[in-house]
CSV table of C-alpha atoms in Angstrom, one decimal:
chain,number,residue,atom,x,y,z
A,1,UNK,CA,-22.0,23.2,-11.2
A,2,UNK,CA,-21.1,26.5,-11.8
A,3,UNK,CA,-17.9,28.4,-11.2
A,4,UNK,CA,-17.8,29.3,-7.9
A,5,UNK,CA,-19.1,25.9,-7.2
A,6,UNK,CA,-15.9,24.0,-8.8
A,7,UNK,CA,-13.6,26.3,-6.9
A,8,UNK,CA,-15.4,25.5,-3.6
A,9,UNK,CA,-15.1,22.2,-4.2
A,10,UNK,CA,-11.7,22.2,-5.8
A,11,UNK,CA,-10.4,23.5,-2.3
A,12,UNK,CA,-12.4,21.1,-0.1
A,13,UNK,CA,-11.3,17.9,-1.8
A,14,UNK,CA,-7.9,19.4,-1.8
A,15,UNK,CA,-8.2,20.3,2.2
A,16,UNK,CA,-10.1,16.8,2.9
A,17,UNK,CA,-7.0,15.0,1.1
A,18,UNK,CA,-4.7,16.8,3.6
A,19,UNK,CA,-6.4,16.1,6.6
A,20,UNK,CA,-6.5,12.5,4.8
A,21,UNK,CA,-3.1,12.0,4.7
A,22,UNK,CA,-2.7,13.1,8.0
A,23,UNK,CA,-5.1,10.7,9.4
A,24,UNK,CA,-3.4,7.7,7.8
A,25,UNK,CA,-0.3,9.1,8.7
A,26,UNK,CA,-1.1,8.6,12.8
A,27,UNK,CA,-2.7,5.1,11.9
A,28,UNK,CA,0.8,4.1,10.5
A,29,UNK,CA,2.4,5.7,13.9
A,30,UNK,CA,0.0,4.1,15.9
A,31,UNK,CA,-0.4,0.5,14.7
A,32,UNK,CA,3.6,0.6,15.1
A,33,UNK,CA,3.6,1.6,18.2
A,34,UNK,CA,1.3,-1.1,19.4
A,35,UNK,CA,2.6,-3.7,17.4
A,36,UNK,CA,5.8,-2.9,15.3
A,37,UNK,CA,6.4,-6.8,13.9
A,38,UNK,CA,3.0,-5.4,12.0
A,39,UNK,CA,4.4,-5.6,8.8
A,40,UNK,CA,1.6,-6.5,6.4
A,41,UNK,CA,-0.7,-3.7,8.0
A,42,UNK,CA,2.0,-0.8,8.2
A,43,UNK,CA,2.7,-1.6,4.1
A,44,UNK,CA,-1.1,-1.8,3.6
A,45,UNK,CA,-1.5,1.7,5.4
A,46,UNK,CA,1.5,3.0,3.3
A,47,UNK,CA,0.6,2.1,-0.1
A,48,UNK,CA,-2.2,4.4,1.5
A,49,UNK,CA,-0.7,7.3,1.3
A,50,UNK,CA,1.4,6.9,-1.8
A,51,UNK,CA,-2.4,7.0,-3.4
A,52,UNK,CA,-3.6,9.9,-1.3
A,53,UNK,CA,0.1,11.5,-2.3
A,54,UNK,CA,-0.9,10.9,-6.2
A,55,UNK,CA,-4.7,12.6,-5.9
A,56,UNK,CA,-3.1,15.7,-4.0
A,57,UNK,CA,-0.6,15.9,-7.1
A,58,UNK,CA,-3.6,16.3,-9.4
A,59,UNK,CA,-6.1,17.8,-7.2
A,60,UNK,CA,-3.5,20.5,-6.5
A,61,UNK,CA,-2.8,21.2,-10.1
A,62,UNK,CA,-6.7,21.7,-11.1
A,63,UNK,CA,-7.3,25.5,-12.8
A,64,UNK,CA,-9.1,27.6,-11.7
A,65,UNK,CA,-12.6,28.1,-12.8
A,66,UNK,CA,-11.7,31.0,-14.8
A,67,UNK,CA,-8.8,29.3,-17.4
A,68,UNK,CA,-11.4,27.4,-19.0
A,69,UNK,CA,-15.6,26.8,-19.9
A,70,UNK,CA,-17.1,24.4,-17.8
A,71,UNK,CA,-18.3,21.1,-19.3
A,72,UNK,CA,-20.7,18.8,-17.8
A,73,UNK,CA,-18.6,16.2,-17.7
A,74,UNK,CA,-15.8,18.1,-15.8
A,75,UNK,CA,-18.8,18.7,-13.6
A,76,UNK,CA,-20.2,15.5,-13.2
A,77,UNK,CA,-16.4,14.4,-12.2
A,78,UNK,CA,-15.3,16.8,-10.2
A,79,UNK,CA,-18.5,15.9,-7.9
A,80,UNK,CA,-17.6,12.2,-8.6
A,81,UNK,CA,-14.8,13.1,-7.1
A,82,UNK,CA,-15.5,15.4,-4.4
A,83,UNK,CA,-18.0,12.6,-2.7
A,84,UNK,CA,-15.6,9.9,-2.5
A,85,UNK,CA,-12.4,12.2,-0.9
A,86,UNK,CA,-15.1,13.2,1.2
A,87,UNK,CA,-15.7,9.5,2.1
A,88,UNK,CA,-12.1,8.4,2.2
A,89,UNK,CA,-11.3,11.4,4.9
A,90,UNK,CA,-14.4,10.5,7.2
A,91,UNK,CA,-13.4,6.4,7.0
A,92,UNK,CA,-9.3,7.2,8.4
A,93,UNK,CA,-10.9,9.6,11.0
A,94,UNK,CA,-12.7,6.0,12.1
A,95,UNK,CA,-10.2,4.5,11.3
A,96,UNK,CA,-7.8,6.2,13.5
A,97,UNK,CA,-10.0,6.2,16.3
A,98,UNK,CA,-10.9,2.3,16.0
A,99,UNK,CA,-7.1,2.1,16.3
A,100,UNK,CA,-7.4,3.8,19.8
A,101,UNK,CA,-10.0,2.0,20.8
A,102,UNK,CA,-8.6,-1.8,20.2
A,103,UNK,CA,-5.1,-0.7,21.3
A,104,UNK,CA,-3.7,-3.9,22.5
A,105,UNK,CA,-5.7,-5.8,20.0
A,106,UNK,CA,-4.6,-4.3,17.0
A,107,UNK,CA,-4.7,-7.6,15.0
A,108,UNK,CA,-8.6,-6.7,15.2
A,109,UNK,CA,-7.7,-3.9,13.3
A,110,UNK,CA,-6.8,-5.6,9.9
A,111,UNK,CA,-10.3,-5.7,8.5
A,112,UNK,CA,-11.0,-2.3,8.3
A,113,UNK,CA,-7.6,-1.9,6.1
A,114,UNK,CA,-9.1,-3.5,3.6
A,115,UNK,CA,-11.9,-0.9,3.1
A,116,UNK,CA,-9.8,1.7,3.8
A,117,UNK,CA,-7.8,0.9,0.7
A,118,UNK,CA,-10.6,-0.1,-1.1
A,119,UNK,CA,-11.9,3.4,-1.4
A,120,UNK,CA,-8.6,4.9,-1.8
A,121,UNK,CA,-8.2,3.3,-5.2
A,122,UNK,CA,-11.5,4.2,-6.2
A,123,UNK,CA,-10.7,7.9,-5.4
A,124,UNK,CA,-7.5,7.4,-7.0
A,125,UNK,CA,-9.1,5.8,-10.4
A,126,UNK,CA,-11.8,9.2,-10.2
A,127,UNK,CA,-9.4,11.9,-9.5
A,128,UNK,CA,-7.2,9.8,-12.5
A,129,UNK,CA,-10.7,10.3,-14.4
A,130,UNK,CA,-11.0,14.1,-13.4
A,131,UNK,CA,-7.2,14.7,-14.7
A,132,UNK,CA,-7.8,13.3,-18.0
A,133,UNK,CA,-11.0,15.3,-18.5
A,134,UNK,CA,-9.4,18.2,-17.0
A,135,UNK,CA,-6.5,18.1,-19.5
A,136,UNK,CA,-9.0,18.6,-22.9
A,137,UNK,CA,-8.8,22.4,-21.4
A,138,UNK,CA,-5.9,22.4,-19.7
A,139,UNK,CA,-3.1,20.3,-21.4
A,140,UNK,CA,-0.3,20.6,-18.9
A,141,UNK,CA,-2.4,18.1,-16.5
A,142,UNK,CA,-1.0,15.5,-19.5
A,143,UNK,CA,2.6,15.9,-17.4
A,144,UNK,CA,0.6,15.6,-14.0
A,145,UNK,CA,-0.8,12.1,-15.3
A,146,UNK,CA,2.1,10.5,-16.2
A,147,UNK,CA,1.8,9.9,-12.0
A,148,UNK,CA,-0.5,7.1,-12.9
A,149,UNK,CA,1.4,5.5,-15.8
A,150,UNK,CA,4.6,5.0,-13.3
A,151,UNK,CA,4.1,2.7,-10.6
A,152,UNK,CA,3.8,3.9,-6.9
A,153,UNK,CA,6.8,2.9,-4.5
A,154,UNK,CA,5.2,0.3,-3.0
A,155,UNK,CA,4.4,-1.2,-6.6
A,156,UNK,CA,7.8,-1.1,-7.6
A,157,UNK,CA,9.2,-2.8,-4.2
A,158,UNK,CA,6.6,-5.9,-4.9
A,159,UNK,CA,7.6,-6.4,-8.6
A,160,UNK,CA,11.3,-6.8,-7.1
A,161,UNK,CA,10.1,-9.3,-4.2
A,162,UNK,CA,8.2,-11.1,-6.5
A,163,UNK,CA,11.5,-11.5,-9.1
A,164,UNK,CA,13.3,-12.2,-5.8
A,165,UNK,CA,11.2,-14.6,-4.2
A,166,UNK,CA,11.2,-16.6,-8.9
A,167,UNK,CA,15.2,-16.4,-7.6
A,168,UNK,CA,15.2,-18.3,-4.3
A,169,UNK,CA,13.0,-17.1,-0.9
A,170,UNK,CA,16.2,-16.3,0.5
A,171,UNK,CA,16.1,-13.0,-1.4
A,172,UNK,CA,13.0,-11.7,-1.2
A,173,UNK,CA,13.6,-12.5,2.9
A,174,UNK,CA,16.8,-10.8,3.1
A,175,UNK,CA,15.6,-8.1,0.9
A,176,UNK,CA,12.6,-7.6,3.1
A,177,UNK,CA,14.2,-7.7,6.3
A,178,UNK,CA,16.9,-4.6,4.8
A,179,UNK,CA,13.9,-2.4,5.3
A,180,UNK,CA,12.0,-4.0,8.3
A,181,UNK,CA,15.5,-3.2,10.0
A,182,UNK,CA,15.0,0.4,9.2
A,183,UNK,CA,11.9,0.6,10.5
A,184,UNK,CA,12.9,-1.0,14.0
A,185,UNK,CA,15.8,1.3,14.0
A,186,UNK,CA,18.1,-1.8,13.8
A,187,UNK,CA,20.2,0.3,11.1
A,188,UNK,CA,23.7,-2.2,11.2
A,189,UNK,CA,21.2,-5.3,10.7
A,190,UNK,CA,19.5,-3.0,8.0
A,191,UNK,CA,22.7,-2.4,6.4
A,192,UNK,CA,23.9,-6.1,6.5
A,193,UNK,CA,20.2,-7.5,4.9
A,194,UNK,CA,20.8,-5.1,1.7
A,195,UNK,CA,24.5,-6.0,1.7
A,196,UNK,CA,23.5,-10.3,2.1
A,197,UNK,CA,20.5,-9.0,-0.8
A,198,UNK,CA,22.9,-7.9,-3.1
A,199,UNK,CA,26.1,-10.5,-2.6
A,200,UNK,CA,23.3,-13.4,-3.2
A,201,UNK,CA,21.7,-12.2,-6.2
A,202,UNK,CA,24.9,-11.5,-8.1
A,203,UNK,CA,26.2,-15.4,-6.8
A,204,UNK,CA,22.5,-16.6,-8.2
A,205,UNK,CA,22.9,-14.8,-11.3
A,206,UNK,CA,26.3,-14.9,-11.9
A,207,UNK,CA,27.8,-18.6,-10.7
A,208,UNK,CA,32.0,-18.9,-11.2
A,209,UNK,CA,31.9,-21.2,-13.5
A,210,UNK,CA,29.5,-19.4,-16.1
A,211,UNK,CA,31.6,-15.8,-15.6
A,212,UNK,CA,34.2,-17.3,-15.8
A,213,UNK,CA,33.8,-18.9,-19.6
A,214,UNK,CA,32.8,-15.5,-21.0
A,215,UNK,CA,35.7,-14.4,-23.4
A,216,UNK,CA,35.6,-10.9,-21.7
A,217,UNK,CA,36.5,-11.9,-18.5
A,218,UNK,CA,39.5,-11.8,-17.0
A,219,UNK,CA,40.8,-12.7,-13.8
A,220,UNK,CA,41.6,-9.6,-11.3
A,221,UNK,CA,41.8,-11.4,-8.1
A,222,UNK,CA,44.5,-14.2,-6.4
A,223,UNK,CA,41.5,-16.5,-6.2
A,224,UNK,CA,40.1,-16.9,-9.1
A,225,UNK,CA,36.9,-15.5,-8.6
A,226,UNK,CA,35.0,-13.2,-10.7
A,227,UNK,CA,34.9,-9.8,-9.2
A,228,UNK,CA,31.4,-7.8,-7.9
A,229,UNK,CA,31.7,-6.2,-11.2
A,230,UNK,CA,31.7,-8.9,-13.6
A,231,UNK,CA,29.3,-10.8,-11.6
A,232,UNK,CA,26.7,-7.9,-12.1
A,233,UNK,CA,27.7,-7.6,-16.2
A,234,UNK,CA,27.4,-11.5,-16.4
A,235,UNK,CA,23.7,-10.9,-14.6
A,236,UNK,CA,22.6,-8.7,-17.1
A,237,UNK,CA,23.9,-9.8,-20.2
A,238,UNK,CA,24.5,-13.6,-19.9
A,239,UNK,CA,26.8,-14.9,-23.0
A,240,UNK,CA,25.4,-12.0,-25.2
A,241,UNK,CA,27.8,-10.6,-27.2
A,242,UNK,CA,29.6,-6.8,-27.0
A,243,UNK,CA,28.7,-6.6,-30.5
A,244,UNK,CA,25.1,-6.5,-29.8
A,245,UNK,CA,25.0,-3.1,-27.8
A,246,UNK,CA,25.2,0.1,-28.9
A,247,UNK,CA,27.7,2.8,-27.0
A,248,UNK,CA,24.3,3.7,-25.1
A,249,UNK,CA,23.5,0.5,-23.4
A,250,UNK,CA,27.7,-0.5,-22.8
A,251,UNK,CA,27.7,3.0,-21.0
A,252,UNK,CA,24.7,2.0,-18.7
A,253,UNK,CA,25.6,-1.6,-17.8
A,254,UNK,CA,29.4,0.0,-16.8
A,255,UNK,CA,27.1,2.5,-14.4
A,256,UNK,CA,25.1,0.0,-13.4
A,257,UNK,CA,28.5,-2.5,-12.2
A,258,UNK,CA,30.3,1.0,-10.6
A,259,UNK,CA,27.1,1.7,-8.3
A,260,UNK,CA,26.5,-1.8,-7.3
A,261,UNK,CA,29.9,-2.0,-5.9
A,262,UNK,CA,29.9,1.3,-5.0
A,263,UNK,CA,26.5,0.4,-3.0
A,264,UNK,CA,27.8,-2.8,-1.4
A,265,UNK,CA,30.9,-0.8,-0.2
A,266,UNK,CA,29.1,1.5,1.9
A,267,UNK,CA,26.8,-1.0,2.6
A,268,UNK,CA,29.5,-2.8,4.6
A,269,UNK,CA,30.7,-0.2,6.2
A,270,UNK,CA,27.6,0.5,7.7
A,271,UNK,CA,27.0,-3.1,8.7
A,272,UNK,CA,30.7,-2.9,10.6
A,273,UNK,CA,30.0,1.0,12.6
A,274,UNK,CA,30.4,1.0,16.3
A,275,UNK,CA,27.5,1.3,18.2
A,276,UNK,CA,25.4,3.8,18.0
A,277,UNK,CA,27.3,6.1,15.7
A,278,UNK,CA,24.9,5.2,12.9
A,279,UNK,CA,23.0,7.8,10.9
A,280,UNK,CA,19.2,7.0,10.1
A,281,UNK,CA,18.8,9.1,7.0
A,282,UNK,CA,22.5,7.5,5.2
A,283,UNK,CA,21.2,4.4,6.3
A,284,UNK,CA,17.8,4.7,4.2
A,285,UNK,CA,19.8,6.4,1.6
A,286,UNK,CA,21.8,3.3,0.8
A,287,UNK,CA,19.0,0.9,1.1
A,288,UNK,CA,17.3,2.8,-1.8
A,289,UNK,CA,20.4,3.3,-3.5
A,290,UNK,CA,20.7,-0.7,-3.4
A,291,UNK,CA,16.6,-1.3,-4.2
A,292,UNK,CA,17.5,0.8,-7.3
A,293,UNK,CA,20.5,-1.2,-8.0
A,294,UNK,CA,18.5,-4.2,-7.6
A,295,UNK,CA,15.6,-2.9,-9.6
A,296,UNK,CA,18.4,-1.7,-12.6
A,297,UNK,CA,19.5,-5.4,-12.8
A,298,UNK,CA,16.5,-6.6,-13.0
A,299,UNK,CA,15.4,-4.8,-15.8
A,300,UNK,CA,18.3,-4.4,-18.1
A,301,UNK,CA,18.8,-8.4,-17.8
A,302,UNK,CA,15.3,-8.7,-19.1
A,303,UNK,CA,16.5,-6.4,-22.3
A,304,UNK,CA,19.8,-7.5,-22.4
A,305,UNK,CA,20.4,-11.2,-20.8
A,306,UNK,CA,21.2,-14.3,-23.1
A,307,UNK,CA,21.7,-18.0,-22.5
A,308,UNK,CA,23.4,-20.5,-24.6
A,309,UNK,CA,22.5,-23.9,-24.9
Protein backbone atom coordinates (compact mmCIF):
# COMPACT_ATOMS: atom_id res chain seq x y z
CA UNK A 1 0.00 0.00 0.00
CA UNK A 2 1.42 3.10 -0.87
CA UNK A 3 0.40 6.66 0.14
CA UNK A 4 -2.23 7.65 -1.77
CA UNK A 5 -3.53 4.22 -1.26
CA UNK A 6 -3.79 4.66 2.79
CA UNK A 7 -5.44 7.99 2.37
CA UNK A 8 -8.04 6.52 0.02
CA UNK A 9 -8.75 4.07 2.22
CA UNK A 10 -8.40 6.05 5.42
CA UNK A 11 -11.45 8.12 4.03
CA UNK A 12 -13.56 5.09 2.89
CA UNK A 13 -13.45 3.20 6.16
CA UNK A 14 -14.06 6.56 7.77
CA UNK A 15 -17.23 7.32 5.24
CA UNK A 16 -18.36 3.48 5.45
CA UNK A 17 -18.44 3.86 9.50
CA UNK A 18 -20.76 6.90 9.01
CA UNK A 19 -23.11 5.48 6.72
CA UNK A 20 -22.70 2.41 9.42
CA UNK A 21 -23.79 4.15 12.19
CA UNK A 22 -26.51 5.53 10.40
CA UNK A 23 -27.82 2.26 9.30
CA UNK A 24 -27.93 0.91 12.82
CA UNK A 25 -29.28 4.03 13.89
CA UNK A 26 -32.82 3.37 11.70
CA UNK A 27 -32.60 -0.40 12.85
CA UNK A 28 -32.83 0.87 16.54
CA UNK A 29 -35.83 3.38 15.32
CA UNK A 30 -37.41 0.73 13.50
CA UNK A 31 -37.41 -2.40 15.74
CA UNK A 32 -39.01 0.22 18.28
CA UNK A 33 -41.43 1.25 16.35
CA UNK A 34 -42.67 -2.28 15.58
CA UNK A 35 -42.14 -3.53 18.82
CA UNK A 36 -41.09 -1.12 21.67
CA UNK A 37 -41.26 -3.88 24.79
CA UNK A 38 -38.02 -5.09 22.48
CA UNK A 39 -35.73 -4.51 24.98
CA UNK A 40 -32.96 -7.17 24.61
CA UNK A 41 -32.79 -6.28 20.75
CA UNK A 42 -32.85 -2.35 21.09
CA UNK A 43 -29.73 -2.78 23.83
CA UNK A 44 -28.06 -5.30 21.47
CA UNK A 45 -28.43 -2.73 18.51
CA UNK A 46 -27.05 -0.02 20.92
CA UNK A 47 -24.04 -1.50 22.32
CA UNK A 48 -23.79 -1.37 18.29
CA UNK A 49 -23.17 1.86 17.96
CA UNK A 50 -21.24 2.65 21.06
CA UNK A 51 -18.52 0.18 19.04
CA UNK A 52 -19.03 1.85 15.75
CA UNK A 53 -18.78 5.36 17.87
CA UNK A 54 -15.28 4.03 19.31
CA UNK A 55 -13.78 2.94 15.56
CA UNK A 56 -14.84 6.50 14.12
CA UNK A 57 -12.86 8.01 17.24
CA UNK A 58 -9.77 6.25 15.94
CA UNK A 59 -10.35 6.03 12.35
CA UNK A 60 -10.97 9.85 12.43
CA UNK A 61 -7.75 10.53 14.20
CA UNK A 62 -5.47 8.42 11.66
CA UNK A 63 -2.48 10.93 10.01
CA UNK A 64 -2.21 11.47 7.09
CA UNK A 65 0.08 9.61 4.80
CA UNK A 66 2.56 12.28 4.84
CA UNK A 67 3.37 12.63 8.97
CA UNK A 68 5.00 9.41 8.82
CA UNK A 69 6.95 6.23 6.59
CA UNK A 70 4.69 3.56 5.87
CA UNK A 71 5.29 0.19 7.43
CA UNK A 72 3.98 -3.08 6.26
CA UNK A 73 2.37 -3.69 9.11
CA UNK A 74 0.44 -0.33 9.26
CA UNK A 75 -0.40 -1.61 5.78
CA UNK A 76 -1.34 -4.94 6.30
CA UNK A 77 -3.80 -3.36 9.18
CA UNK A 78 -5.14 -0.73 7.73
CA UNK A 79 -6.41 -3.25 4.88
CA UNK A 80 -7.40 -5.58 7.84
CA UNK A 81 -9.26 -3.04 8.67
CA UNK A 82 -10.70 -1.56 5.69
CA UNK A 83 -12.32 -5.13 4.67
CA UNK A 84 -14.20 -5.74 7.72
CA UNK A 85 -15.82 -1.82 7.99
CA UNK A 86 -16.53 -2.61 4.62
CA UNK A 87 -18.32 -5.78 5.69
CA UNK A 88 -19.96 -4.41 8.86
CA UNK A 89 -21.62 -1.35 6.56
CA UNK A 90 -22.94 -3.87 3.87
CA UNK A 91 -24.47 -6.43 6.73
CA UNK A 92 -26.73 -3.17 8.62
CA UNK A 93 -27.71 -2.11 5.06
CA UNK A 94 -29.33 -5.93 5.18
CA UNK A 95 -29.88 -5.69 8.14
CA UNK A 96 -32.11 -2.63 7.93
CA UNK A 97 -33.90 -3.88 5.07
CA UNK A 98 -34.61 -7.48 6.63
CA UNK A 99 -36.17 -5.24 9.34
CA UNK A 100 -38.57 -3.80 6.61
CA UNK A 101 -39.24 -6.82 5.27
CA UNK A 102 -40.41 -8.90 8.56
CA UNK A 103 -42.13 -5.87 9.95
CA UNK A 104 -44.69 -7.38 12.10
CA UNK A 105 -42.51 -10.22 12.80
CA UNK A 106 -39.72 -8.55 14.14
CA UNK A 107 -38.99 -11.37 16.78
CA UNK A 108 -37.61 -13.13 13.44
CA UNK A 109 -35.26 -10.45 13.48
CA UNK A 110 -33.09 -11.41 16.56
CA UNK A 111 -30.80 -13.82 14.77
CA UNK A 112 -29.26 -11.59 12.50
CA UNK A 113 -28.26 -9.28 15.75
CA UNK A 114 -26.11 -11.69 16.64
CA UNK A 115 -23.91 -11.44 13.56
CA UNK A 116 -24.32 -8.02 13.35
CA UNK A 117 -22.52 -7.63 16.59
CA UNK A 118 -20.33 -10.31 15.97
CA UNK A 119 -18.53 -8.41 13.28
CA UNK A 120 -18.68 -5.16 15.03
CA UNK A 121 -16.34 -6.43 17.73
CA UNK A 122 -14.07 -7.82 15.35
CA UNK A 123 -13.83 -4.38 13.56
CA UNK A 124 -13.59 -2.88 16.78
CA UNK A 125 -10.58 -5.35 18.07
CA UNK A 126 -8.82 -4.44 14.28
CA UNK A 127 -9.24 -0.79 14.22
CA UNK A 128 -7.98 -1.21 18.24
CA UNK A 129 -5.05 -3.14 16.42
CA UNK A 130 -4.57 -0.32 13.75
CA UNK A 131 -4.44 2.49 16.67
CA UNK A 132 -1.73 0.78 18.47
CA UNK A 133 0.40 0.29 15.32
CA UNK A 134 -0.49 3.66 14.29
CA UNK A 135 0.81 5.20 17.51
CA UNK A 136 4.72 3.82 16.98
CA UNK A 137 4.58 6.98 14.53
CA UNK A 138 2.19 8.94 15.81
CA UNK A 139 2.06 8.91 19.59
CA UNK A 140 -0.95 11.07 20.31
CA UNK A 141 -3.22 7.93 19.07
CA UNK A 142 -1.84 6.64 22.84
CA UNK A 143 -4.76 9.30 24.25
CA UNK A 144 -7.28 8.08 21.44
CA UNK A 145 -6.82 4.37 22.84
CA UNK A 146 -7.48 4.93 26.24
CA UNK A 147 -11.33 4.53 24.41
CA UNK A 148 -10.67 0.84 24.66
CA UNK A 149 -9.28 0.55 28.17
CA UNK A 150 -12.66 2.40 29.64
CA UNK A 151 -15.60 0.44 29.26
CA UNK A 152 -18.47 1.45 26.76
CA UNK A 153 -21.86 2.71 28.30
CA UNK A 154 -23.55 -0.22 27.84
CA UNK A 155 -20.65 -2.10 29.74
CA UNK A 156 -20.74 0.01 32.62
CA UNK A 157 -24.79 -0.20 32.94
CA UNK A 158 -24.34 -4.24 33.01
CA UNK A 159 -21.59 -4.32 35.70
CA UNK A 160 -24.24 -2.18 37.83
CA UNK A 161 -27.21 -4.72 37.00
CA UNK A 162 -25.16 -7.41 37.71
CA UNK A 163 -24.03 -5.87 41.40
CA UNK A 164 -27.77 -5.05 41.58
CA UNK A 165 -29.35 -8.12 40.64
CA UNK A 166 -25.82 -9.98 43.78
CA UNK A 167 -28.15 -7.25 45.94
CA UNK A 168 -31.73 -8.51 45.47
CA UNK A 169 -33.65 -8.73 41.74
CA UNK A 170 -35.71 -6.06 42.91
CA UNK A 171 -32.88 -3.64 41.98
CA UNK A 172 -31.61 -4.55 39.03
CA UNK A 173 -35.75 -4.50 37.96
CA UNK A 174 -36.32 -1.19 39.25
CA UNK A 175 -33.10 0.03 37.99
CA UNK A 176 -33.96 -1.28 34.56
CA UNK A 177 -37.31 -0.13 34.30
CA UNK A 178 -35.82 3.79 35.23
CA UNK A 179 -34.59 3.73 31.72
CA UNK A 180 -37.17 1.45 29.81
CA UNK A 181 -39.52 4.37 31.18
CA UNK A 182 -37.46 6.78 29.24
CA UNK A 183 -37.60 5.13 26.27
CA UNK A 184 -41.45 4.73 26.24
CA UNK A 185 -41.68 8.33 27.13
CA UNK A 186 -43.26 7.33 30.53
CA UNK A 187 -40.83 10.13 32.11
CA UNK A 188 -42.90 10.39 35.83
CA UNK A 189 -42.64 6.31 35.95
CA UNK A 190 -38.91 6.91 34.75
CA UNK A 191 -38.34 9.26 37.41
CA UNK A 192 -40.08 7.11 40.24
CA UNK A 193 -37.98 3.66 39.10
CA UNK A 194 -34.47 5.65 39.71
CA UNK A 195 -35.94 7.25 42.83
CA UNK A 196 -37.40 3.35 44.22
CA UNK A 197 -33.49 2.25 42.76
CA UNK A 198 -31.82 4.41 44.85
CA UNK A 199 -34.11 4.49 48.31
CA UNK A 200 -33.66 0.46 48.12
CA UNK A 201 -30.16 0.14 47.73
CA UNK A 202 -29.25 2.58 50.52
CA UNK A 203 -32.09 0.47 52.95
CA UNK A 204 -30.10 -2.84 51.57
CA UNK A 205 -26.86 -1.45 52.24
CA UNK A 206 -27.41 0.51 55.04
CA UNK A 207 -30.21 -1.34 57.51
CA UNK A 208 -31.20 1.04 60.98
CA UNK A 209 -29.85 -0.90 63.14
CA UNK A 210 -26.21 -1.22 61.70
CA UNK A 211 -26.13 2.89 61.02
CA UNK A 212 -27.33 3.38 63.76
CA UNK A 213 -24.36 1.65 66.00
CA UNK A 214 -21.67 3.58 64.15
CA UNK A 215 -20.05 6.02 66.70
CA UNK A 216 -20.34 8.80 63.99
CA UNK A 217 -23.88 8.85 63.73
CA UNK A 218 -26.09 10.89 65.18
CA UNK A 219 -29.70 11.20 65.07
CA UNK A 220 -31.10 14.30 62.80
CA UNK A 221 -34.56 13.26 62.48
CA UNK A 222 -37.86 12.90 65.16
CA UNK A 223 -37.90 9.20 64.08
CA UNK A 224 -35.00 7.82 64.61
CA UNK A 225 -33.96 6.93 61.37
CA UNK A 226 -30.71 7.43 59.79
CA UNK A 227 -30.87 10.09 57.20
CA UNK A 228 -30.25 9.56 53.11
CA UNK A 229 -26.86 10.78 53.92
CA UNK A 230 -25.66 8.48 56.44
CA UNK A 231 -27.25 5.67 54.84
CA UNK A 232 -25.04 6.21 51.67
CA UNK A 233 -21.62 6.83 54.14
CA UNK A 234 -22.69 3.54 56.03
CA UNK A 235 -22.90 1.88 52.22
CA UNK A 236 -19.61 2.76 51.49
CA UNK A 237 -17.60 2.47 54.35
CA UNK A 238 -19.35 -0.08 56.70
CA UNK A 239 -17.76 0.09 60.48
CA UNK A 240 -14.33 1.38 58.91
CA UNK A 241 -12.91 3.87 60.78
CA UNK A 242 -12.35 7.91 59.92
CA UNK A 243 -8.89 7.26 60.81
CA UNK A 244 -8.36 5.14 57.91
CA UNK A 245 -8.93 7.88 55.06
CA UNK A 246 -7.06 10.35 53.99
CA UNK A 247 -8.59 14.23 53.47
CA UNK A 248 -8.94 12.86 49.73
CA UNK A 249 -11.21 10.07 50.10
CA UNK A 250 -13.44 11.92 53.30
CA UNK A 251 -13.84 14.74 50.69
CA UNK A 252 -15.22 12.27 47.98
CA UNK A 253 -17.55 10.10 50.12
CA UNK A 254 -19.16 13.77 51.56
CA UNK A 255 -19.73 14.43 47.47
CA UNK A 256 -20.75 11.28 46.96
CA UNK A 257 -23.73 11.52 50.10
CA UNK A 258 -24.60 15.46 48.82
CA UNK A 259 -25.36 14.15 45.13
CA UNK A 260 -27.27 11.18 46.09
CA UNK A 261 -29.57 13.24 47.97
CA UNK A 262 -29.36 15.85 45.77
CA UNK A 263 -30.34 13.19 42.99
CA UNK A 264 -33.20 11.62 44.91
CA UNK A 265 -34.57 15.17 45.50
CA UNK A 266 -35.10 15.93 42.00
CA UNK A 267 -35.88 12.63 41.38
CA UNK A 268 -39.11 13.10 43.34
CA UNK A 269 -40.05 16.00 42.07
CA UNK A 270 -40.11 14.65 38.77
CA UNK A 271 -42.00 11.56 39.79
CA UNK A 272 -44.83 14.13 41.52
CA UNK A 273 -45.12 16.86 38.03
CA UNK A 274 -48.46 17.39 36.65
CA UNK A 275 -49.14 15.94 33.52
CA UNK A 276 -47.48 16.58 30.75
CA UNK A 277 -45.26 19.36 31.96
CA UNK A 278 -42.30 16.97 31.96
CA UNK A 279 -39.03 17.68 30.18
CA UNK A 280 -37.45 14.59 28.24
CA UNK A 281 -33.81 15.82 28.33
CA UNK A 282 -33.91 16.77 32.57
CA UNK A 283 -35.51 13.61 32.86
CA UNK A 284 -32.53 11.56 31.17
CA UNK A 285 -30.26 13.96 32.88
CA UNK A 286 -31.19 12.79 36.34
CA UNK A 287 -31.41 9.14 35.48
CA UNK A 288 -27.68 9.41 34.59
CA UNK A 289 -26.95 11.59 37.28
CA UNK A 290 -28.47 8.67 39.55
CA UNK A 291 -26.66 5.62 37.39
CA UNK A 292 -23.47 7.53 38.29
CA UNK A 293 -24.49 7.84 41.86
CA UNK A 294 -25.21 4.30 41.87
CA UNK A 295 -22.03 3.40 39.99
CA UNK A 296 -19.90 5.89 42.70
CA UNK A 297 -21.27 3.59 45.56
CA UNK A 298 -20.53 0.77 44.14
CA UNK A 299 -17.18 1.37 43.66
CA UNK A 300 -15.86 3.33 46.55
CA UNK A 301 -17.61 0.55 48.91
CA UNK A 302 -15.53 -1.97 47.20
CA UNK A 303 -12.25 0.28 48.27
CA UNK A 304 -13.59 1.58 51.23
CA UNK A 305 -16.39 -0.86 52.89
CA UNK A 306 -15.70 -2.87 56.21
CA UNK A 307 -17.63 -5.48 58.24
CA UNK A 308 -17.09 -6.49 61.74
CA UNK A 309 -17.69 -9.68 63.02
Amino acid sequence: MDNSEYDKTKENMRQALDETYTQVDRSEKKVFEFRSDANDMLEVLNQKKELINRMRLVVNNLPNSNAFSMTRDISDAIESGSRLITGLRDHSNNQYKSIENIAERIDLFSGTLVVGNSSARSADSTVCYIGKVISDVCPAMNNILTTYIQPTASENRNNIEEWLKKIEPLLEQKFKEAFQNMIDKKFMSAAHAMRETLSHLEMCLAPDEKVNKMSWYIPETSTNKPTQKQRIKYAVIGDNSHDNFNEFDLDAIERLMDEGRDIYNKLSGEGHRREGTWEEEKVNNYLSIGENVIRAIMELRERFYVEHE
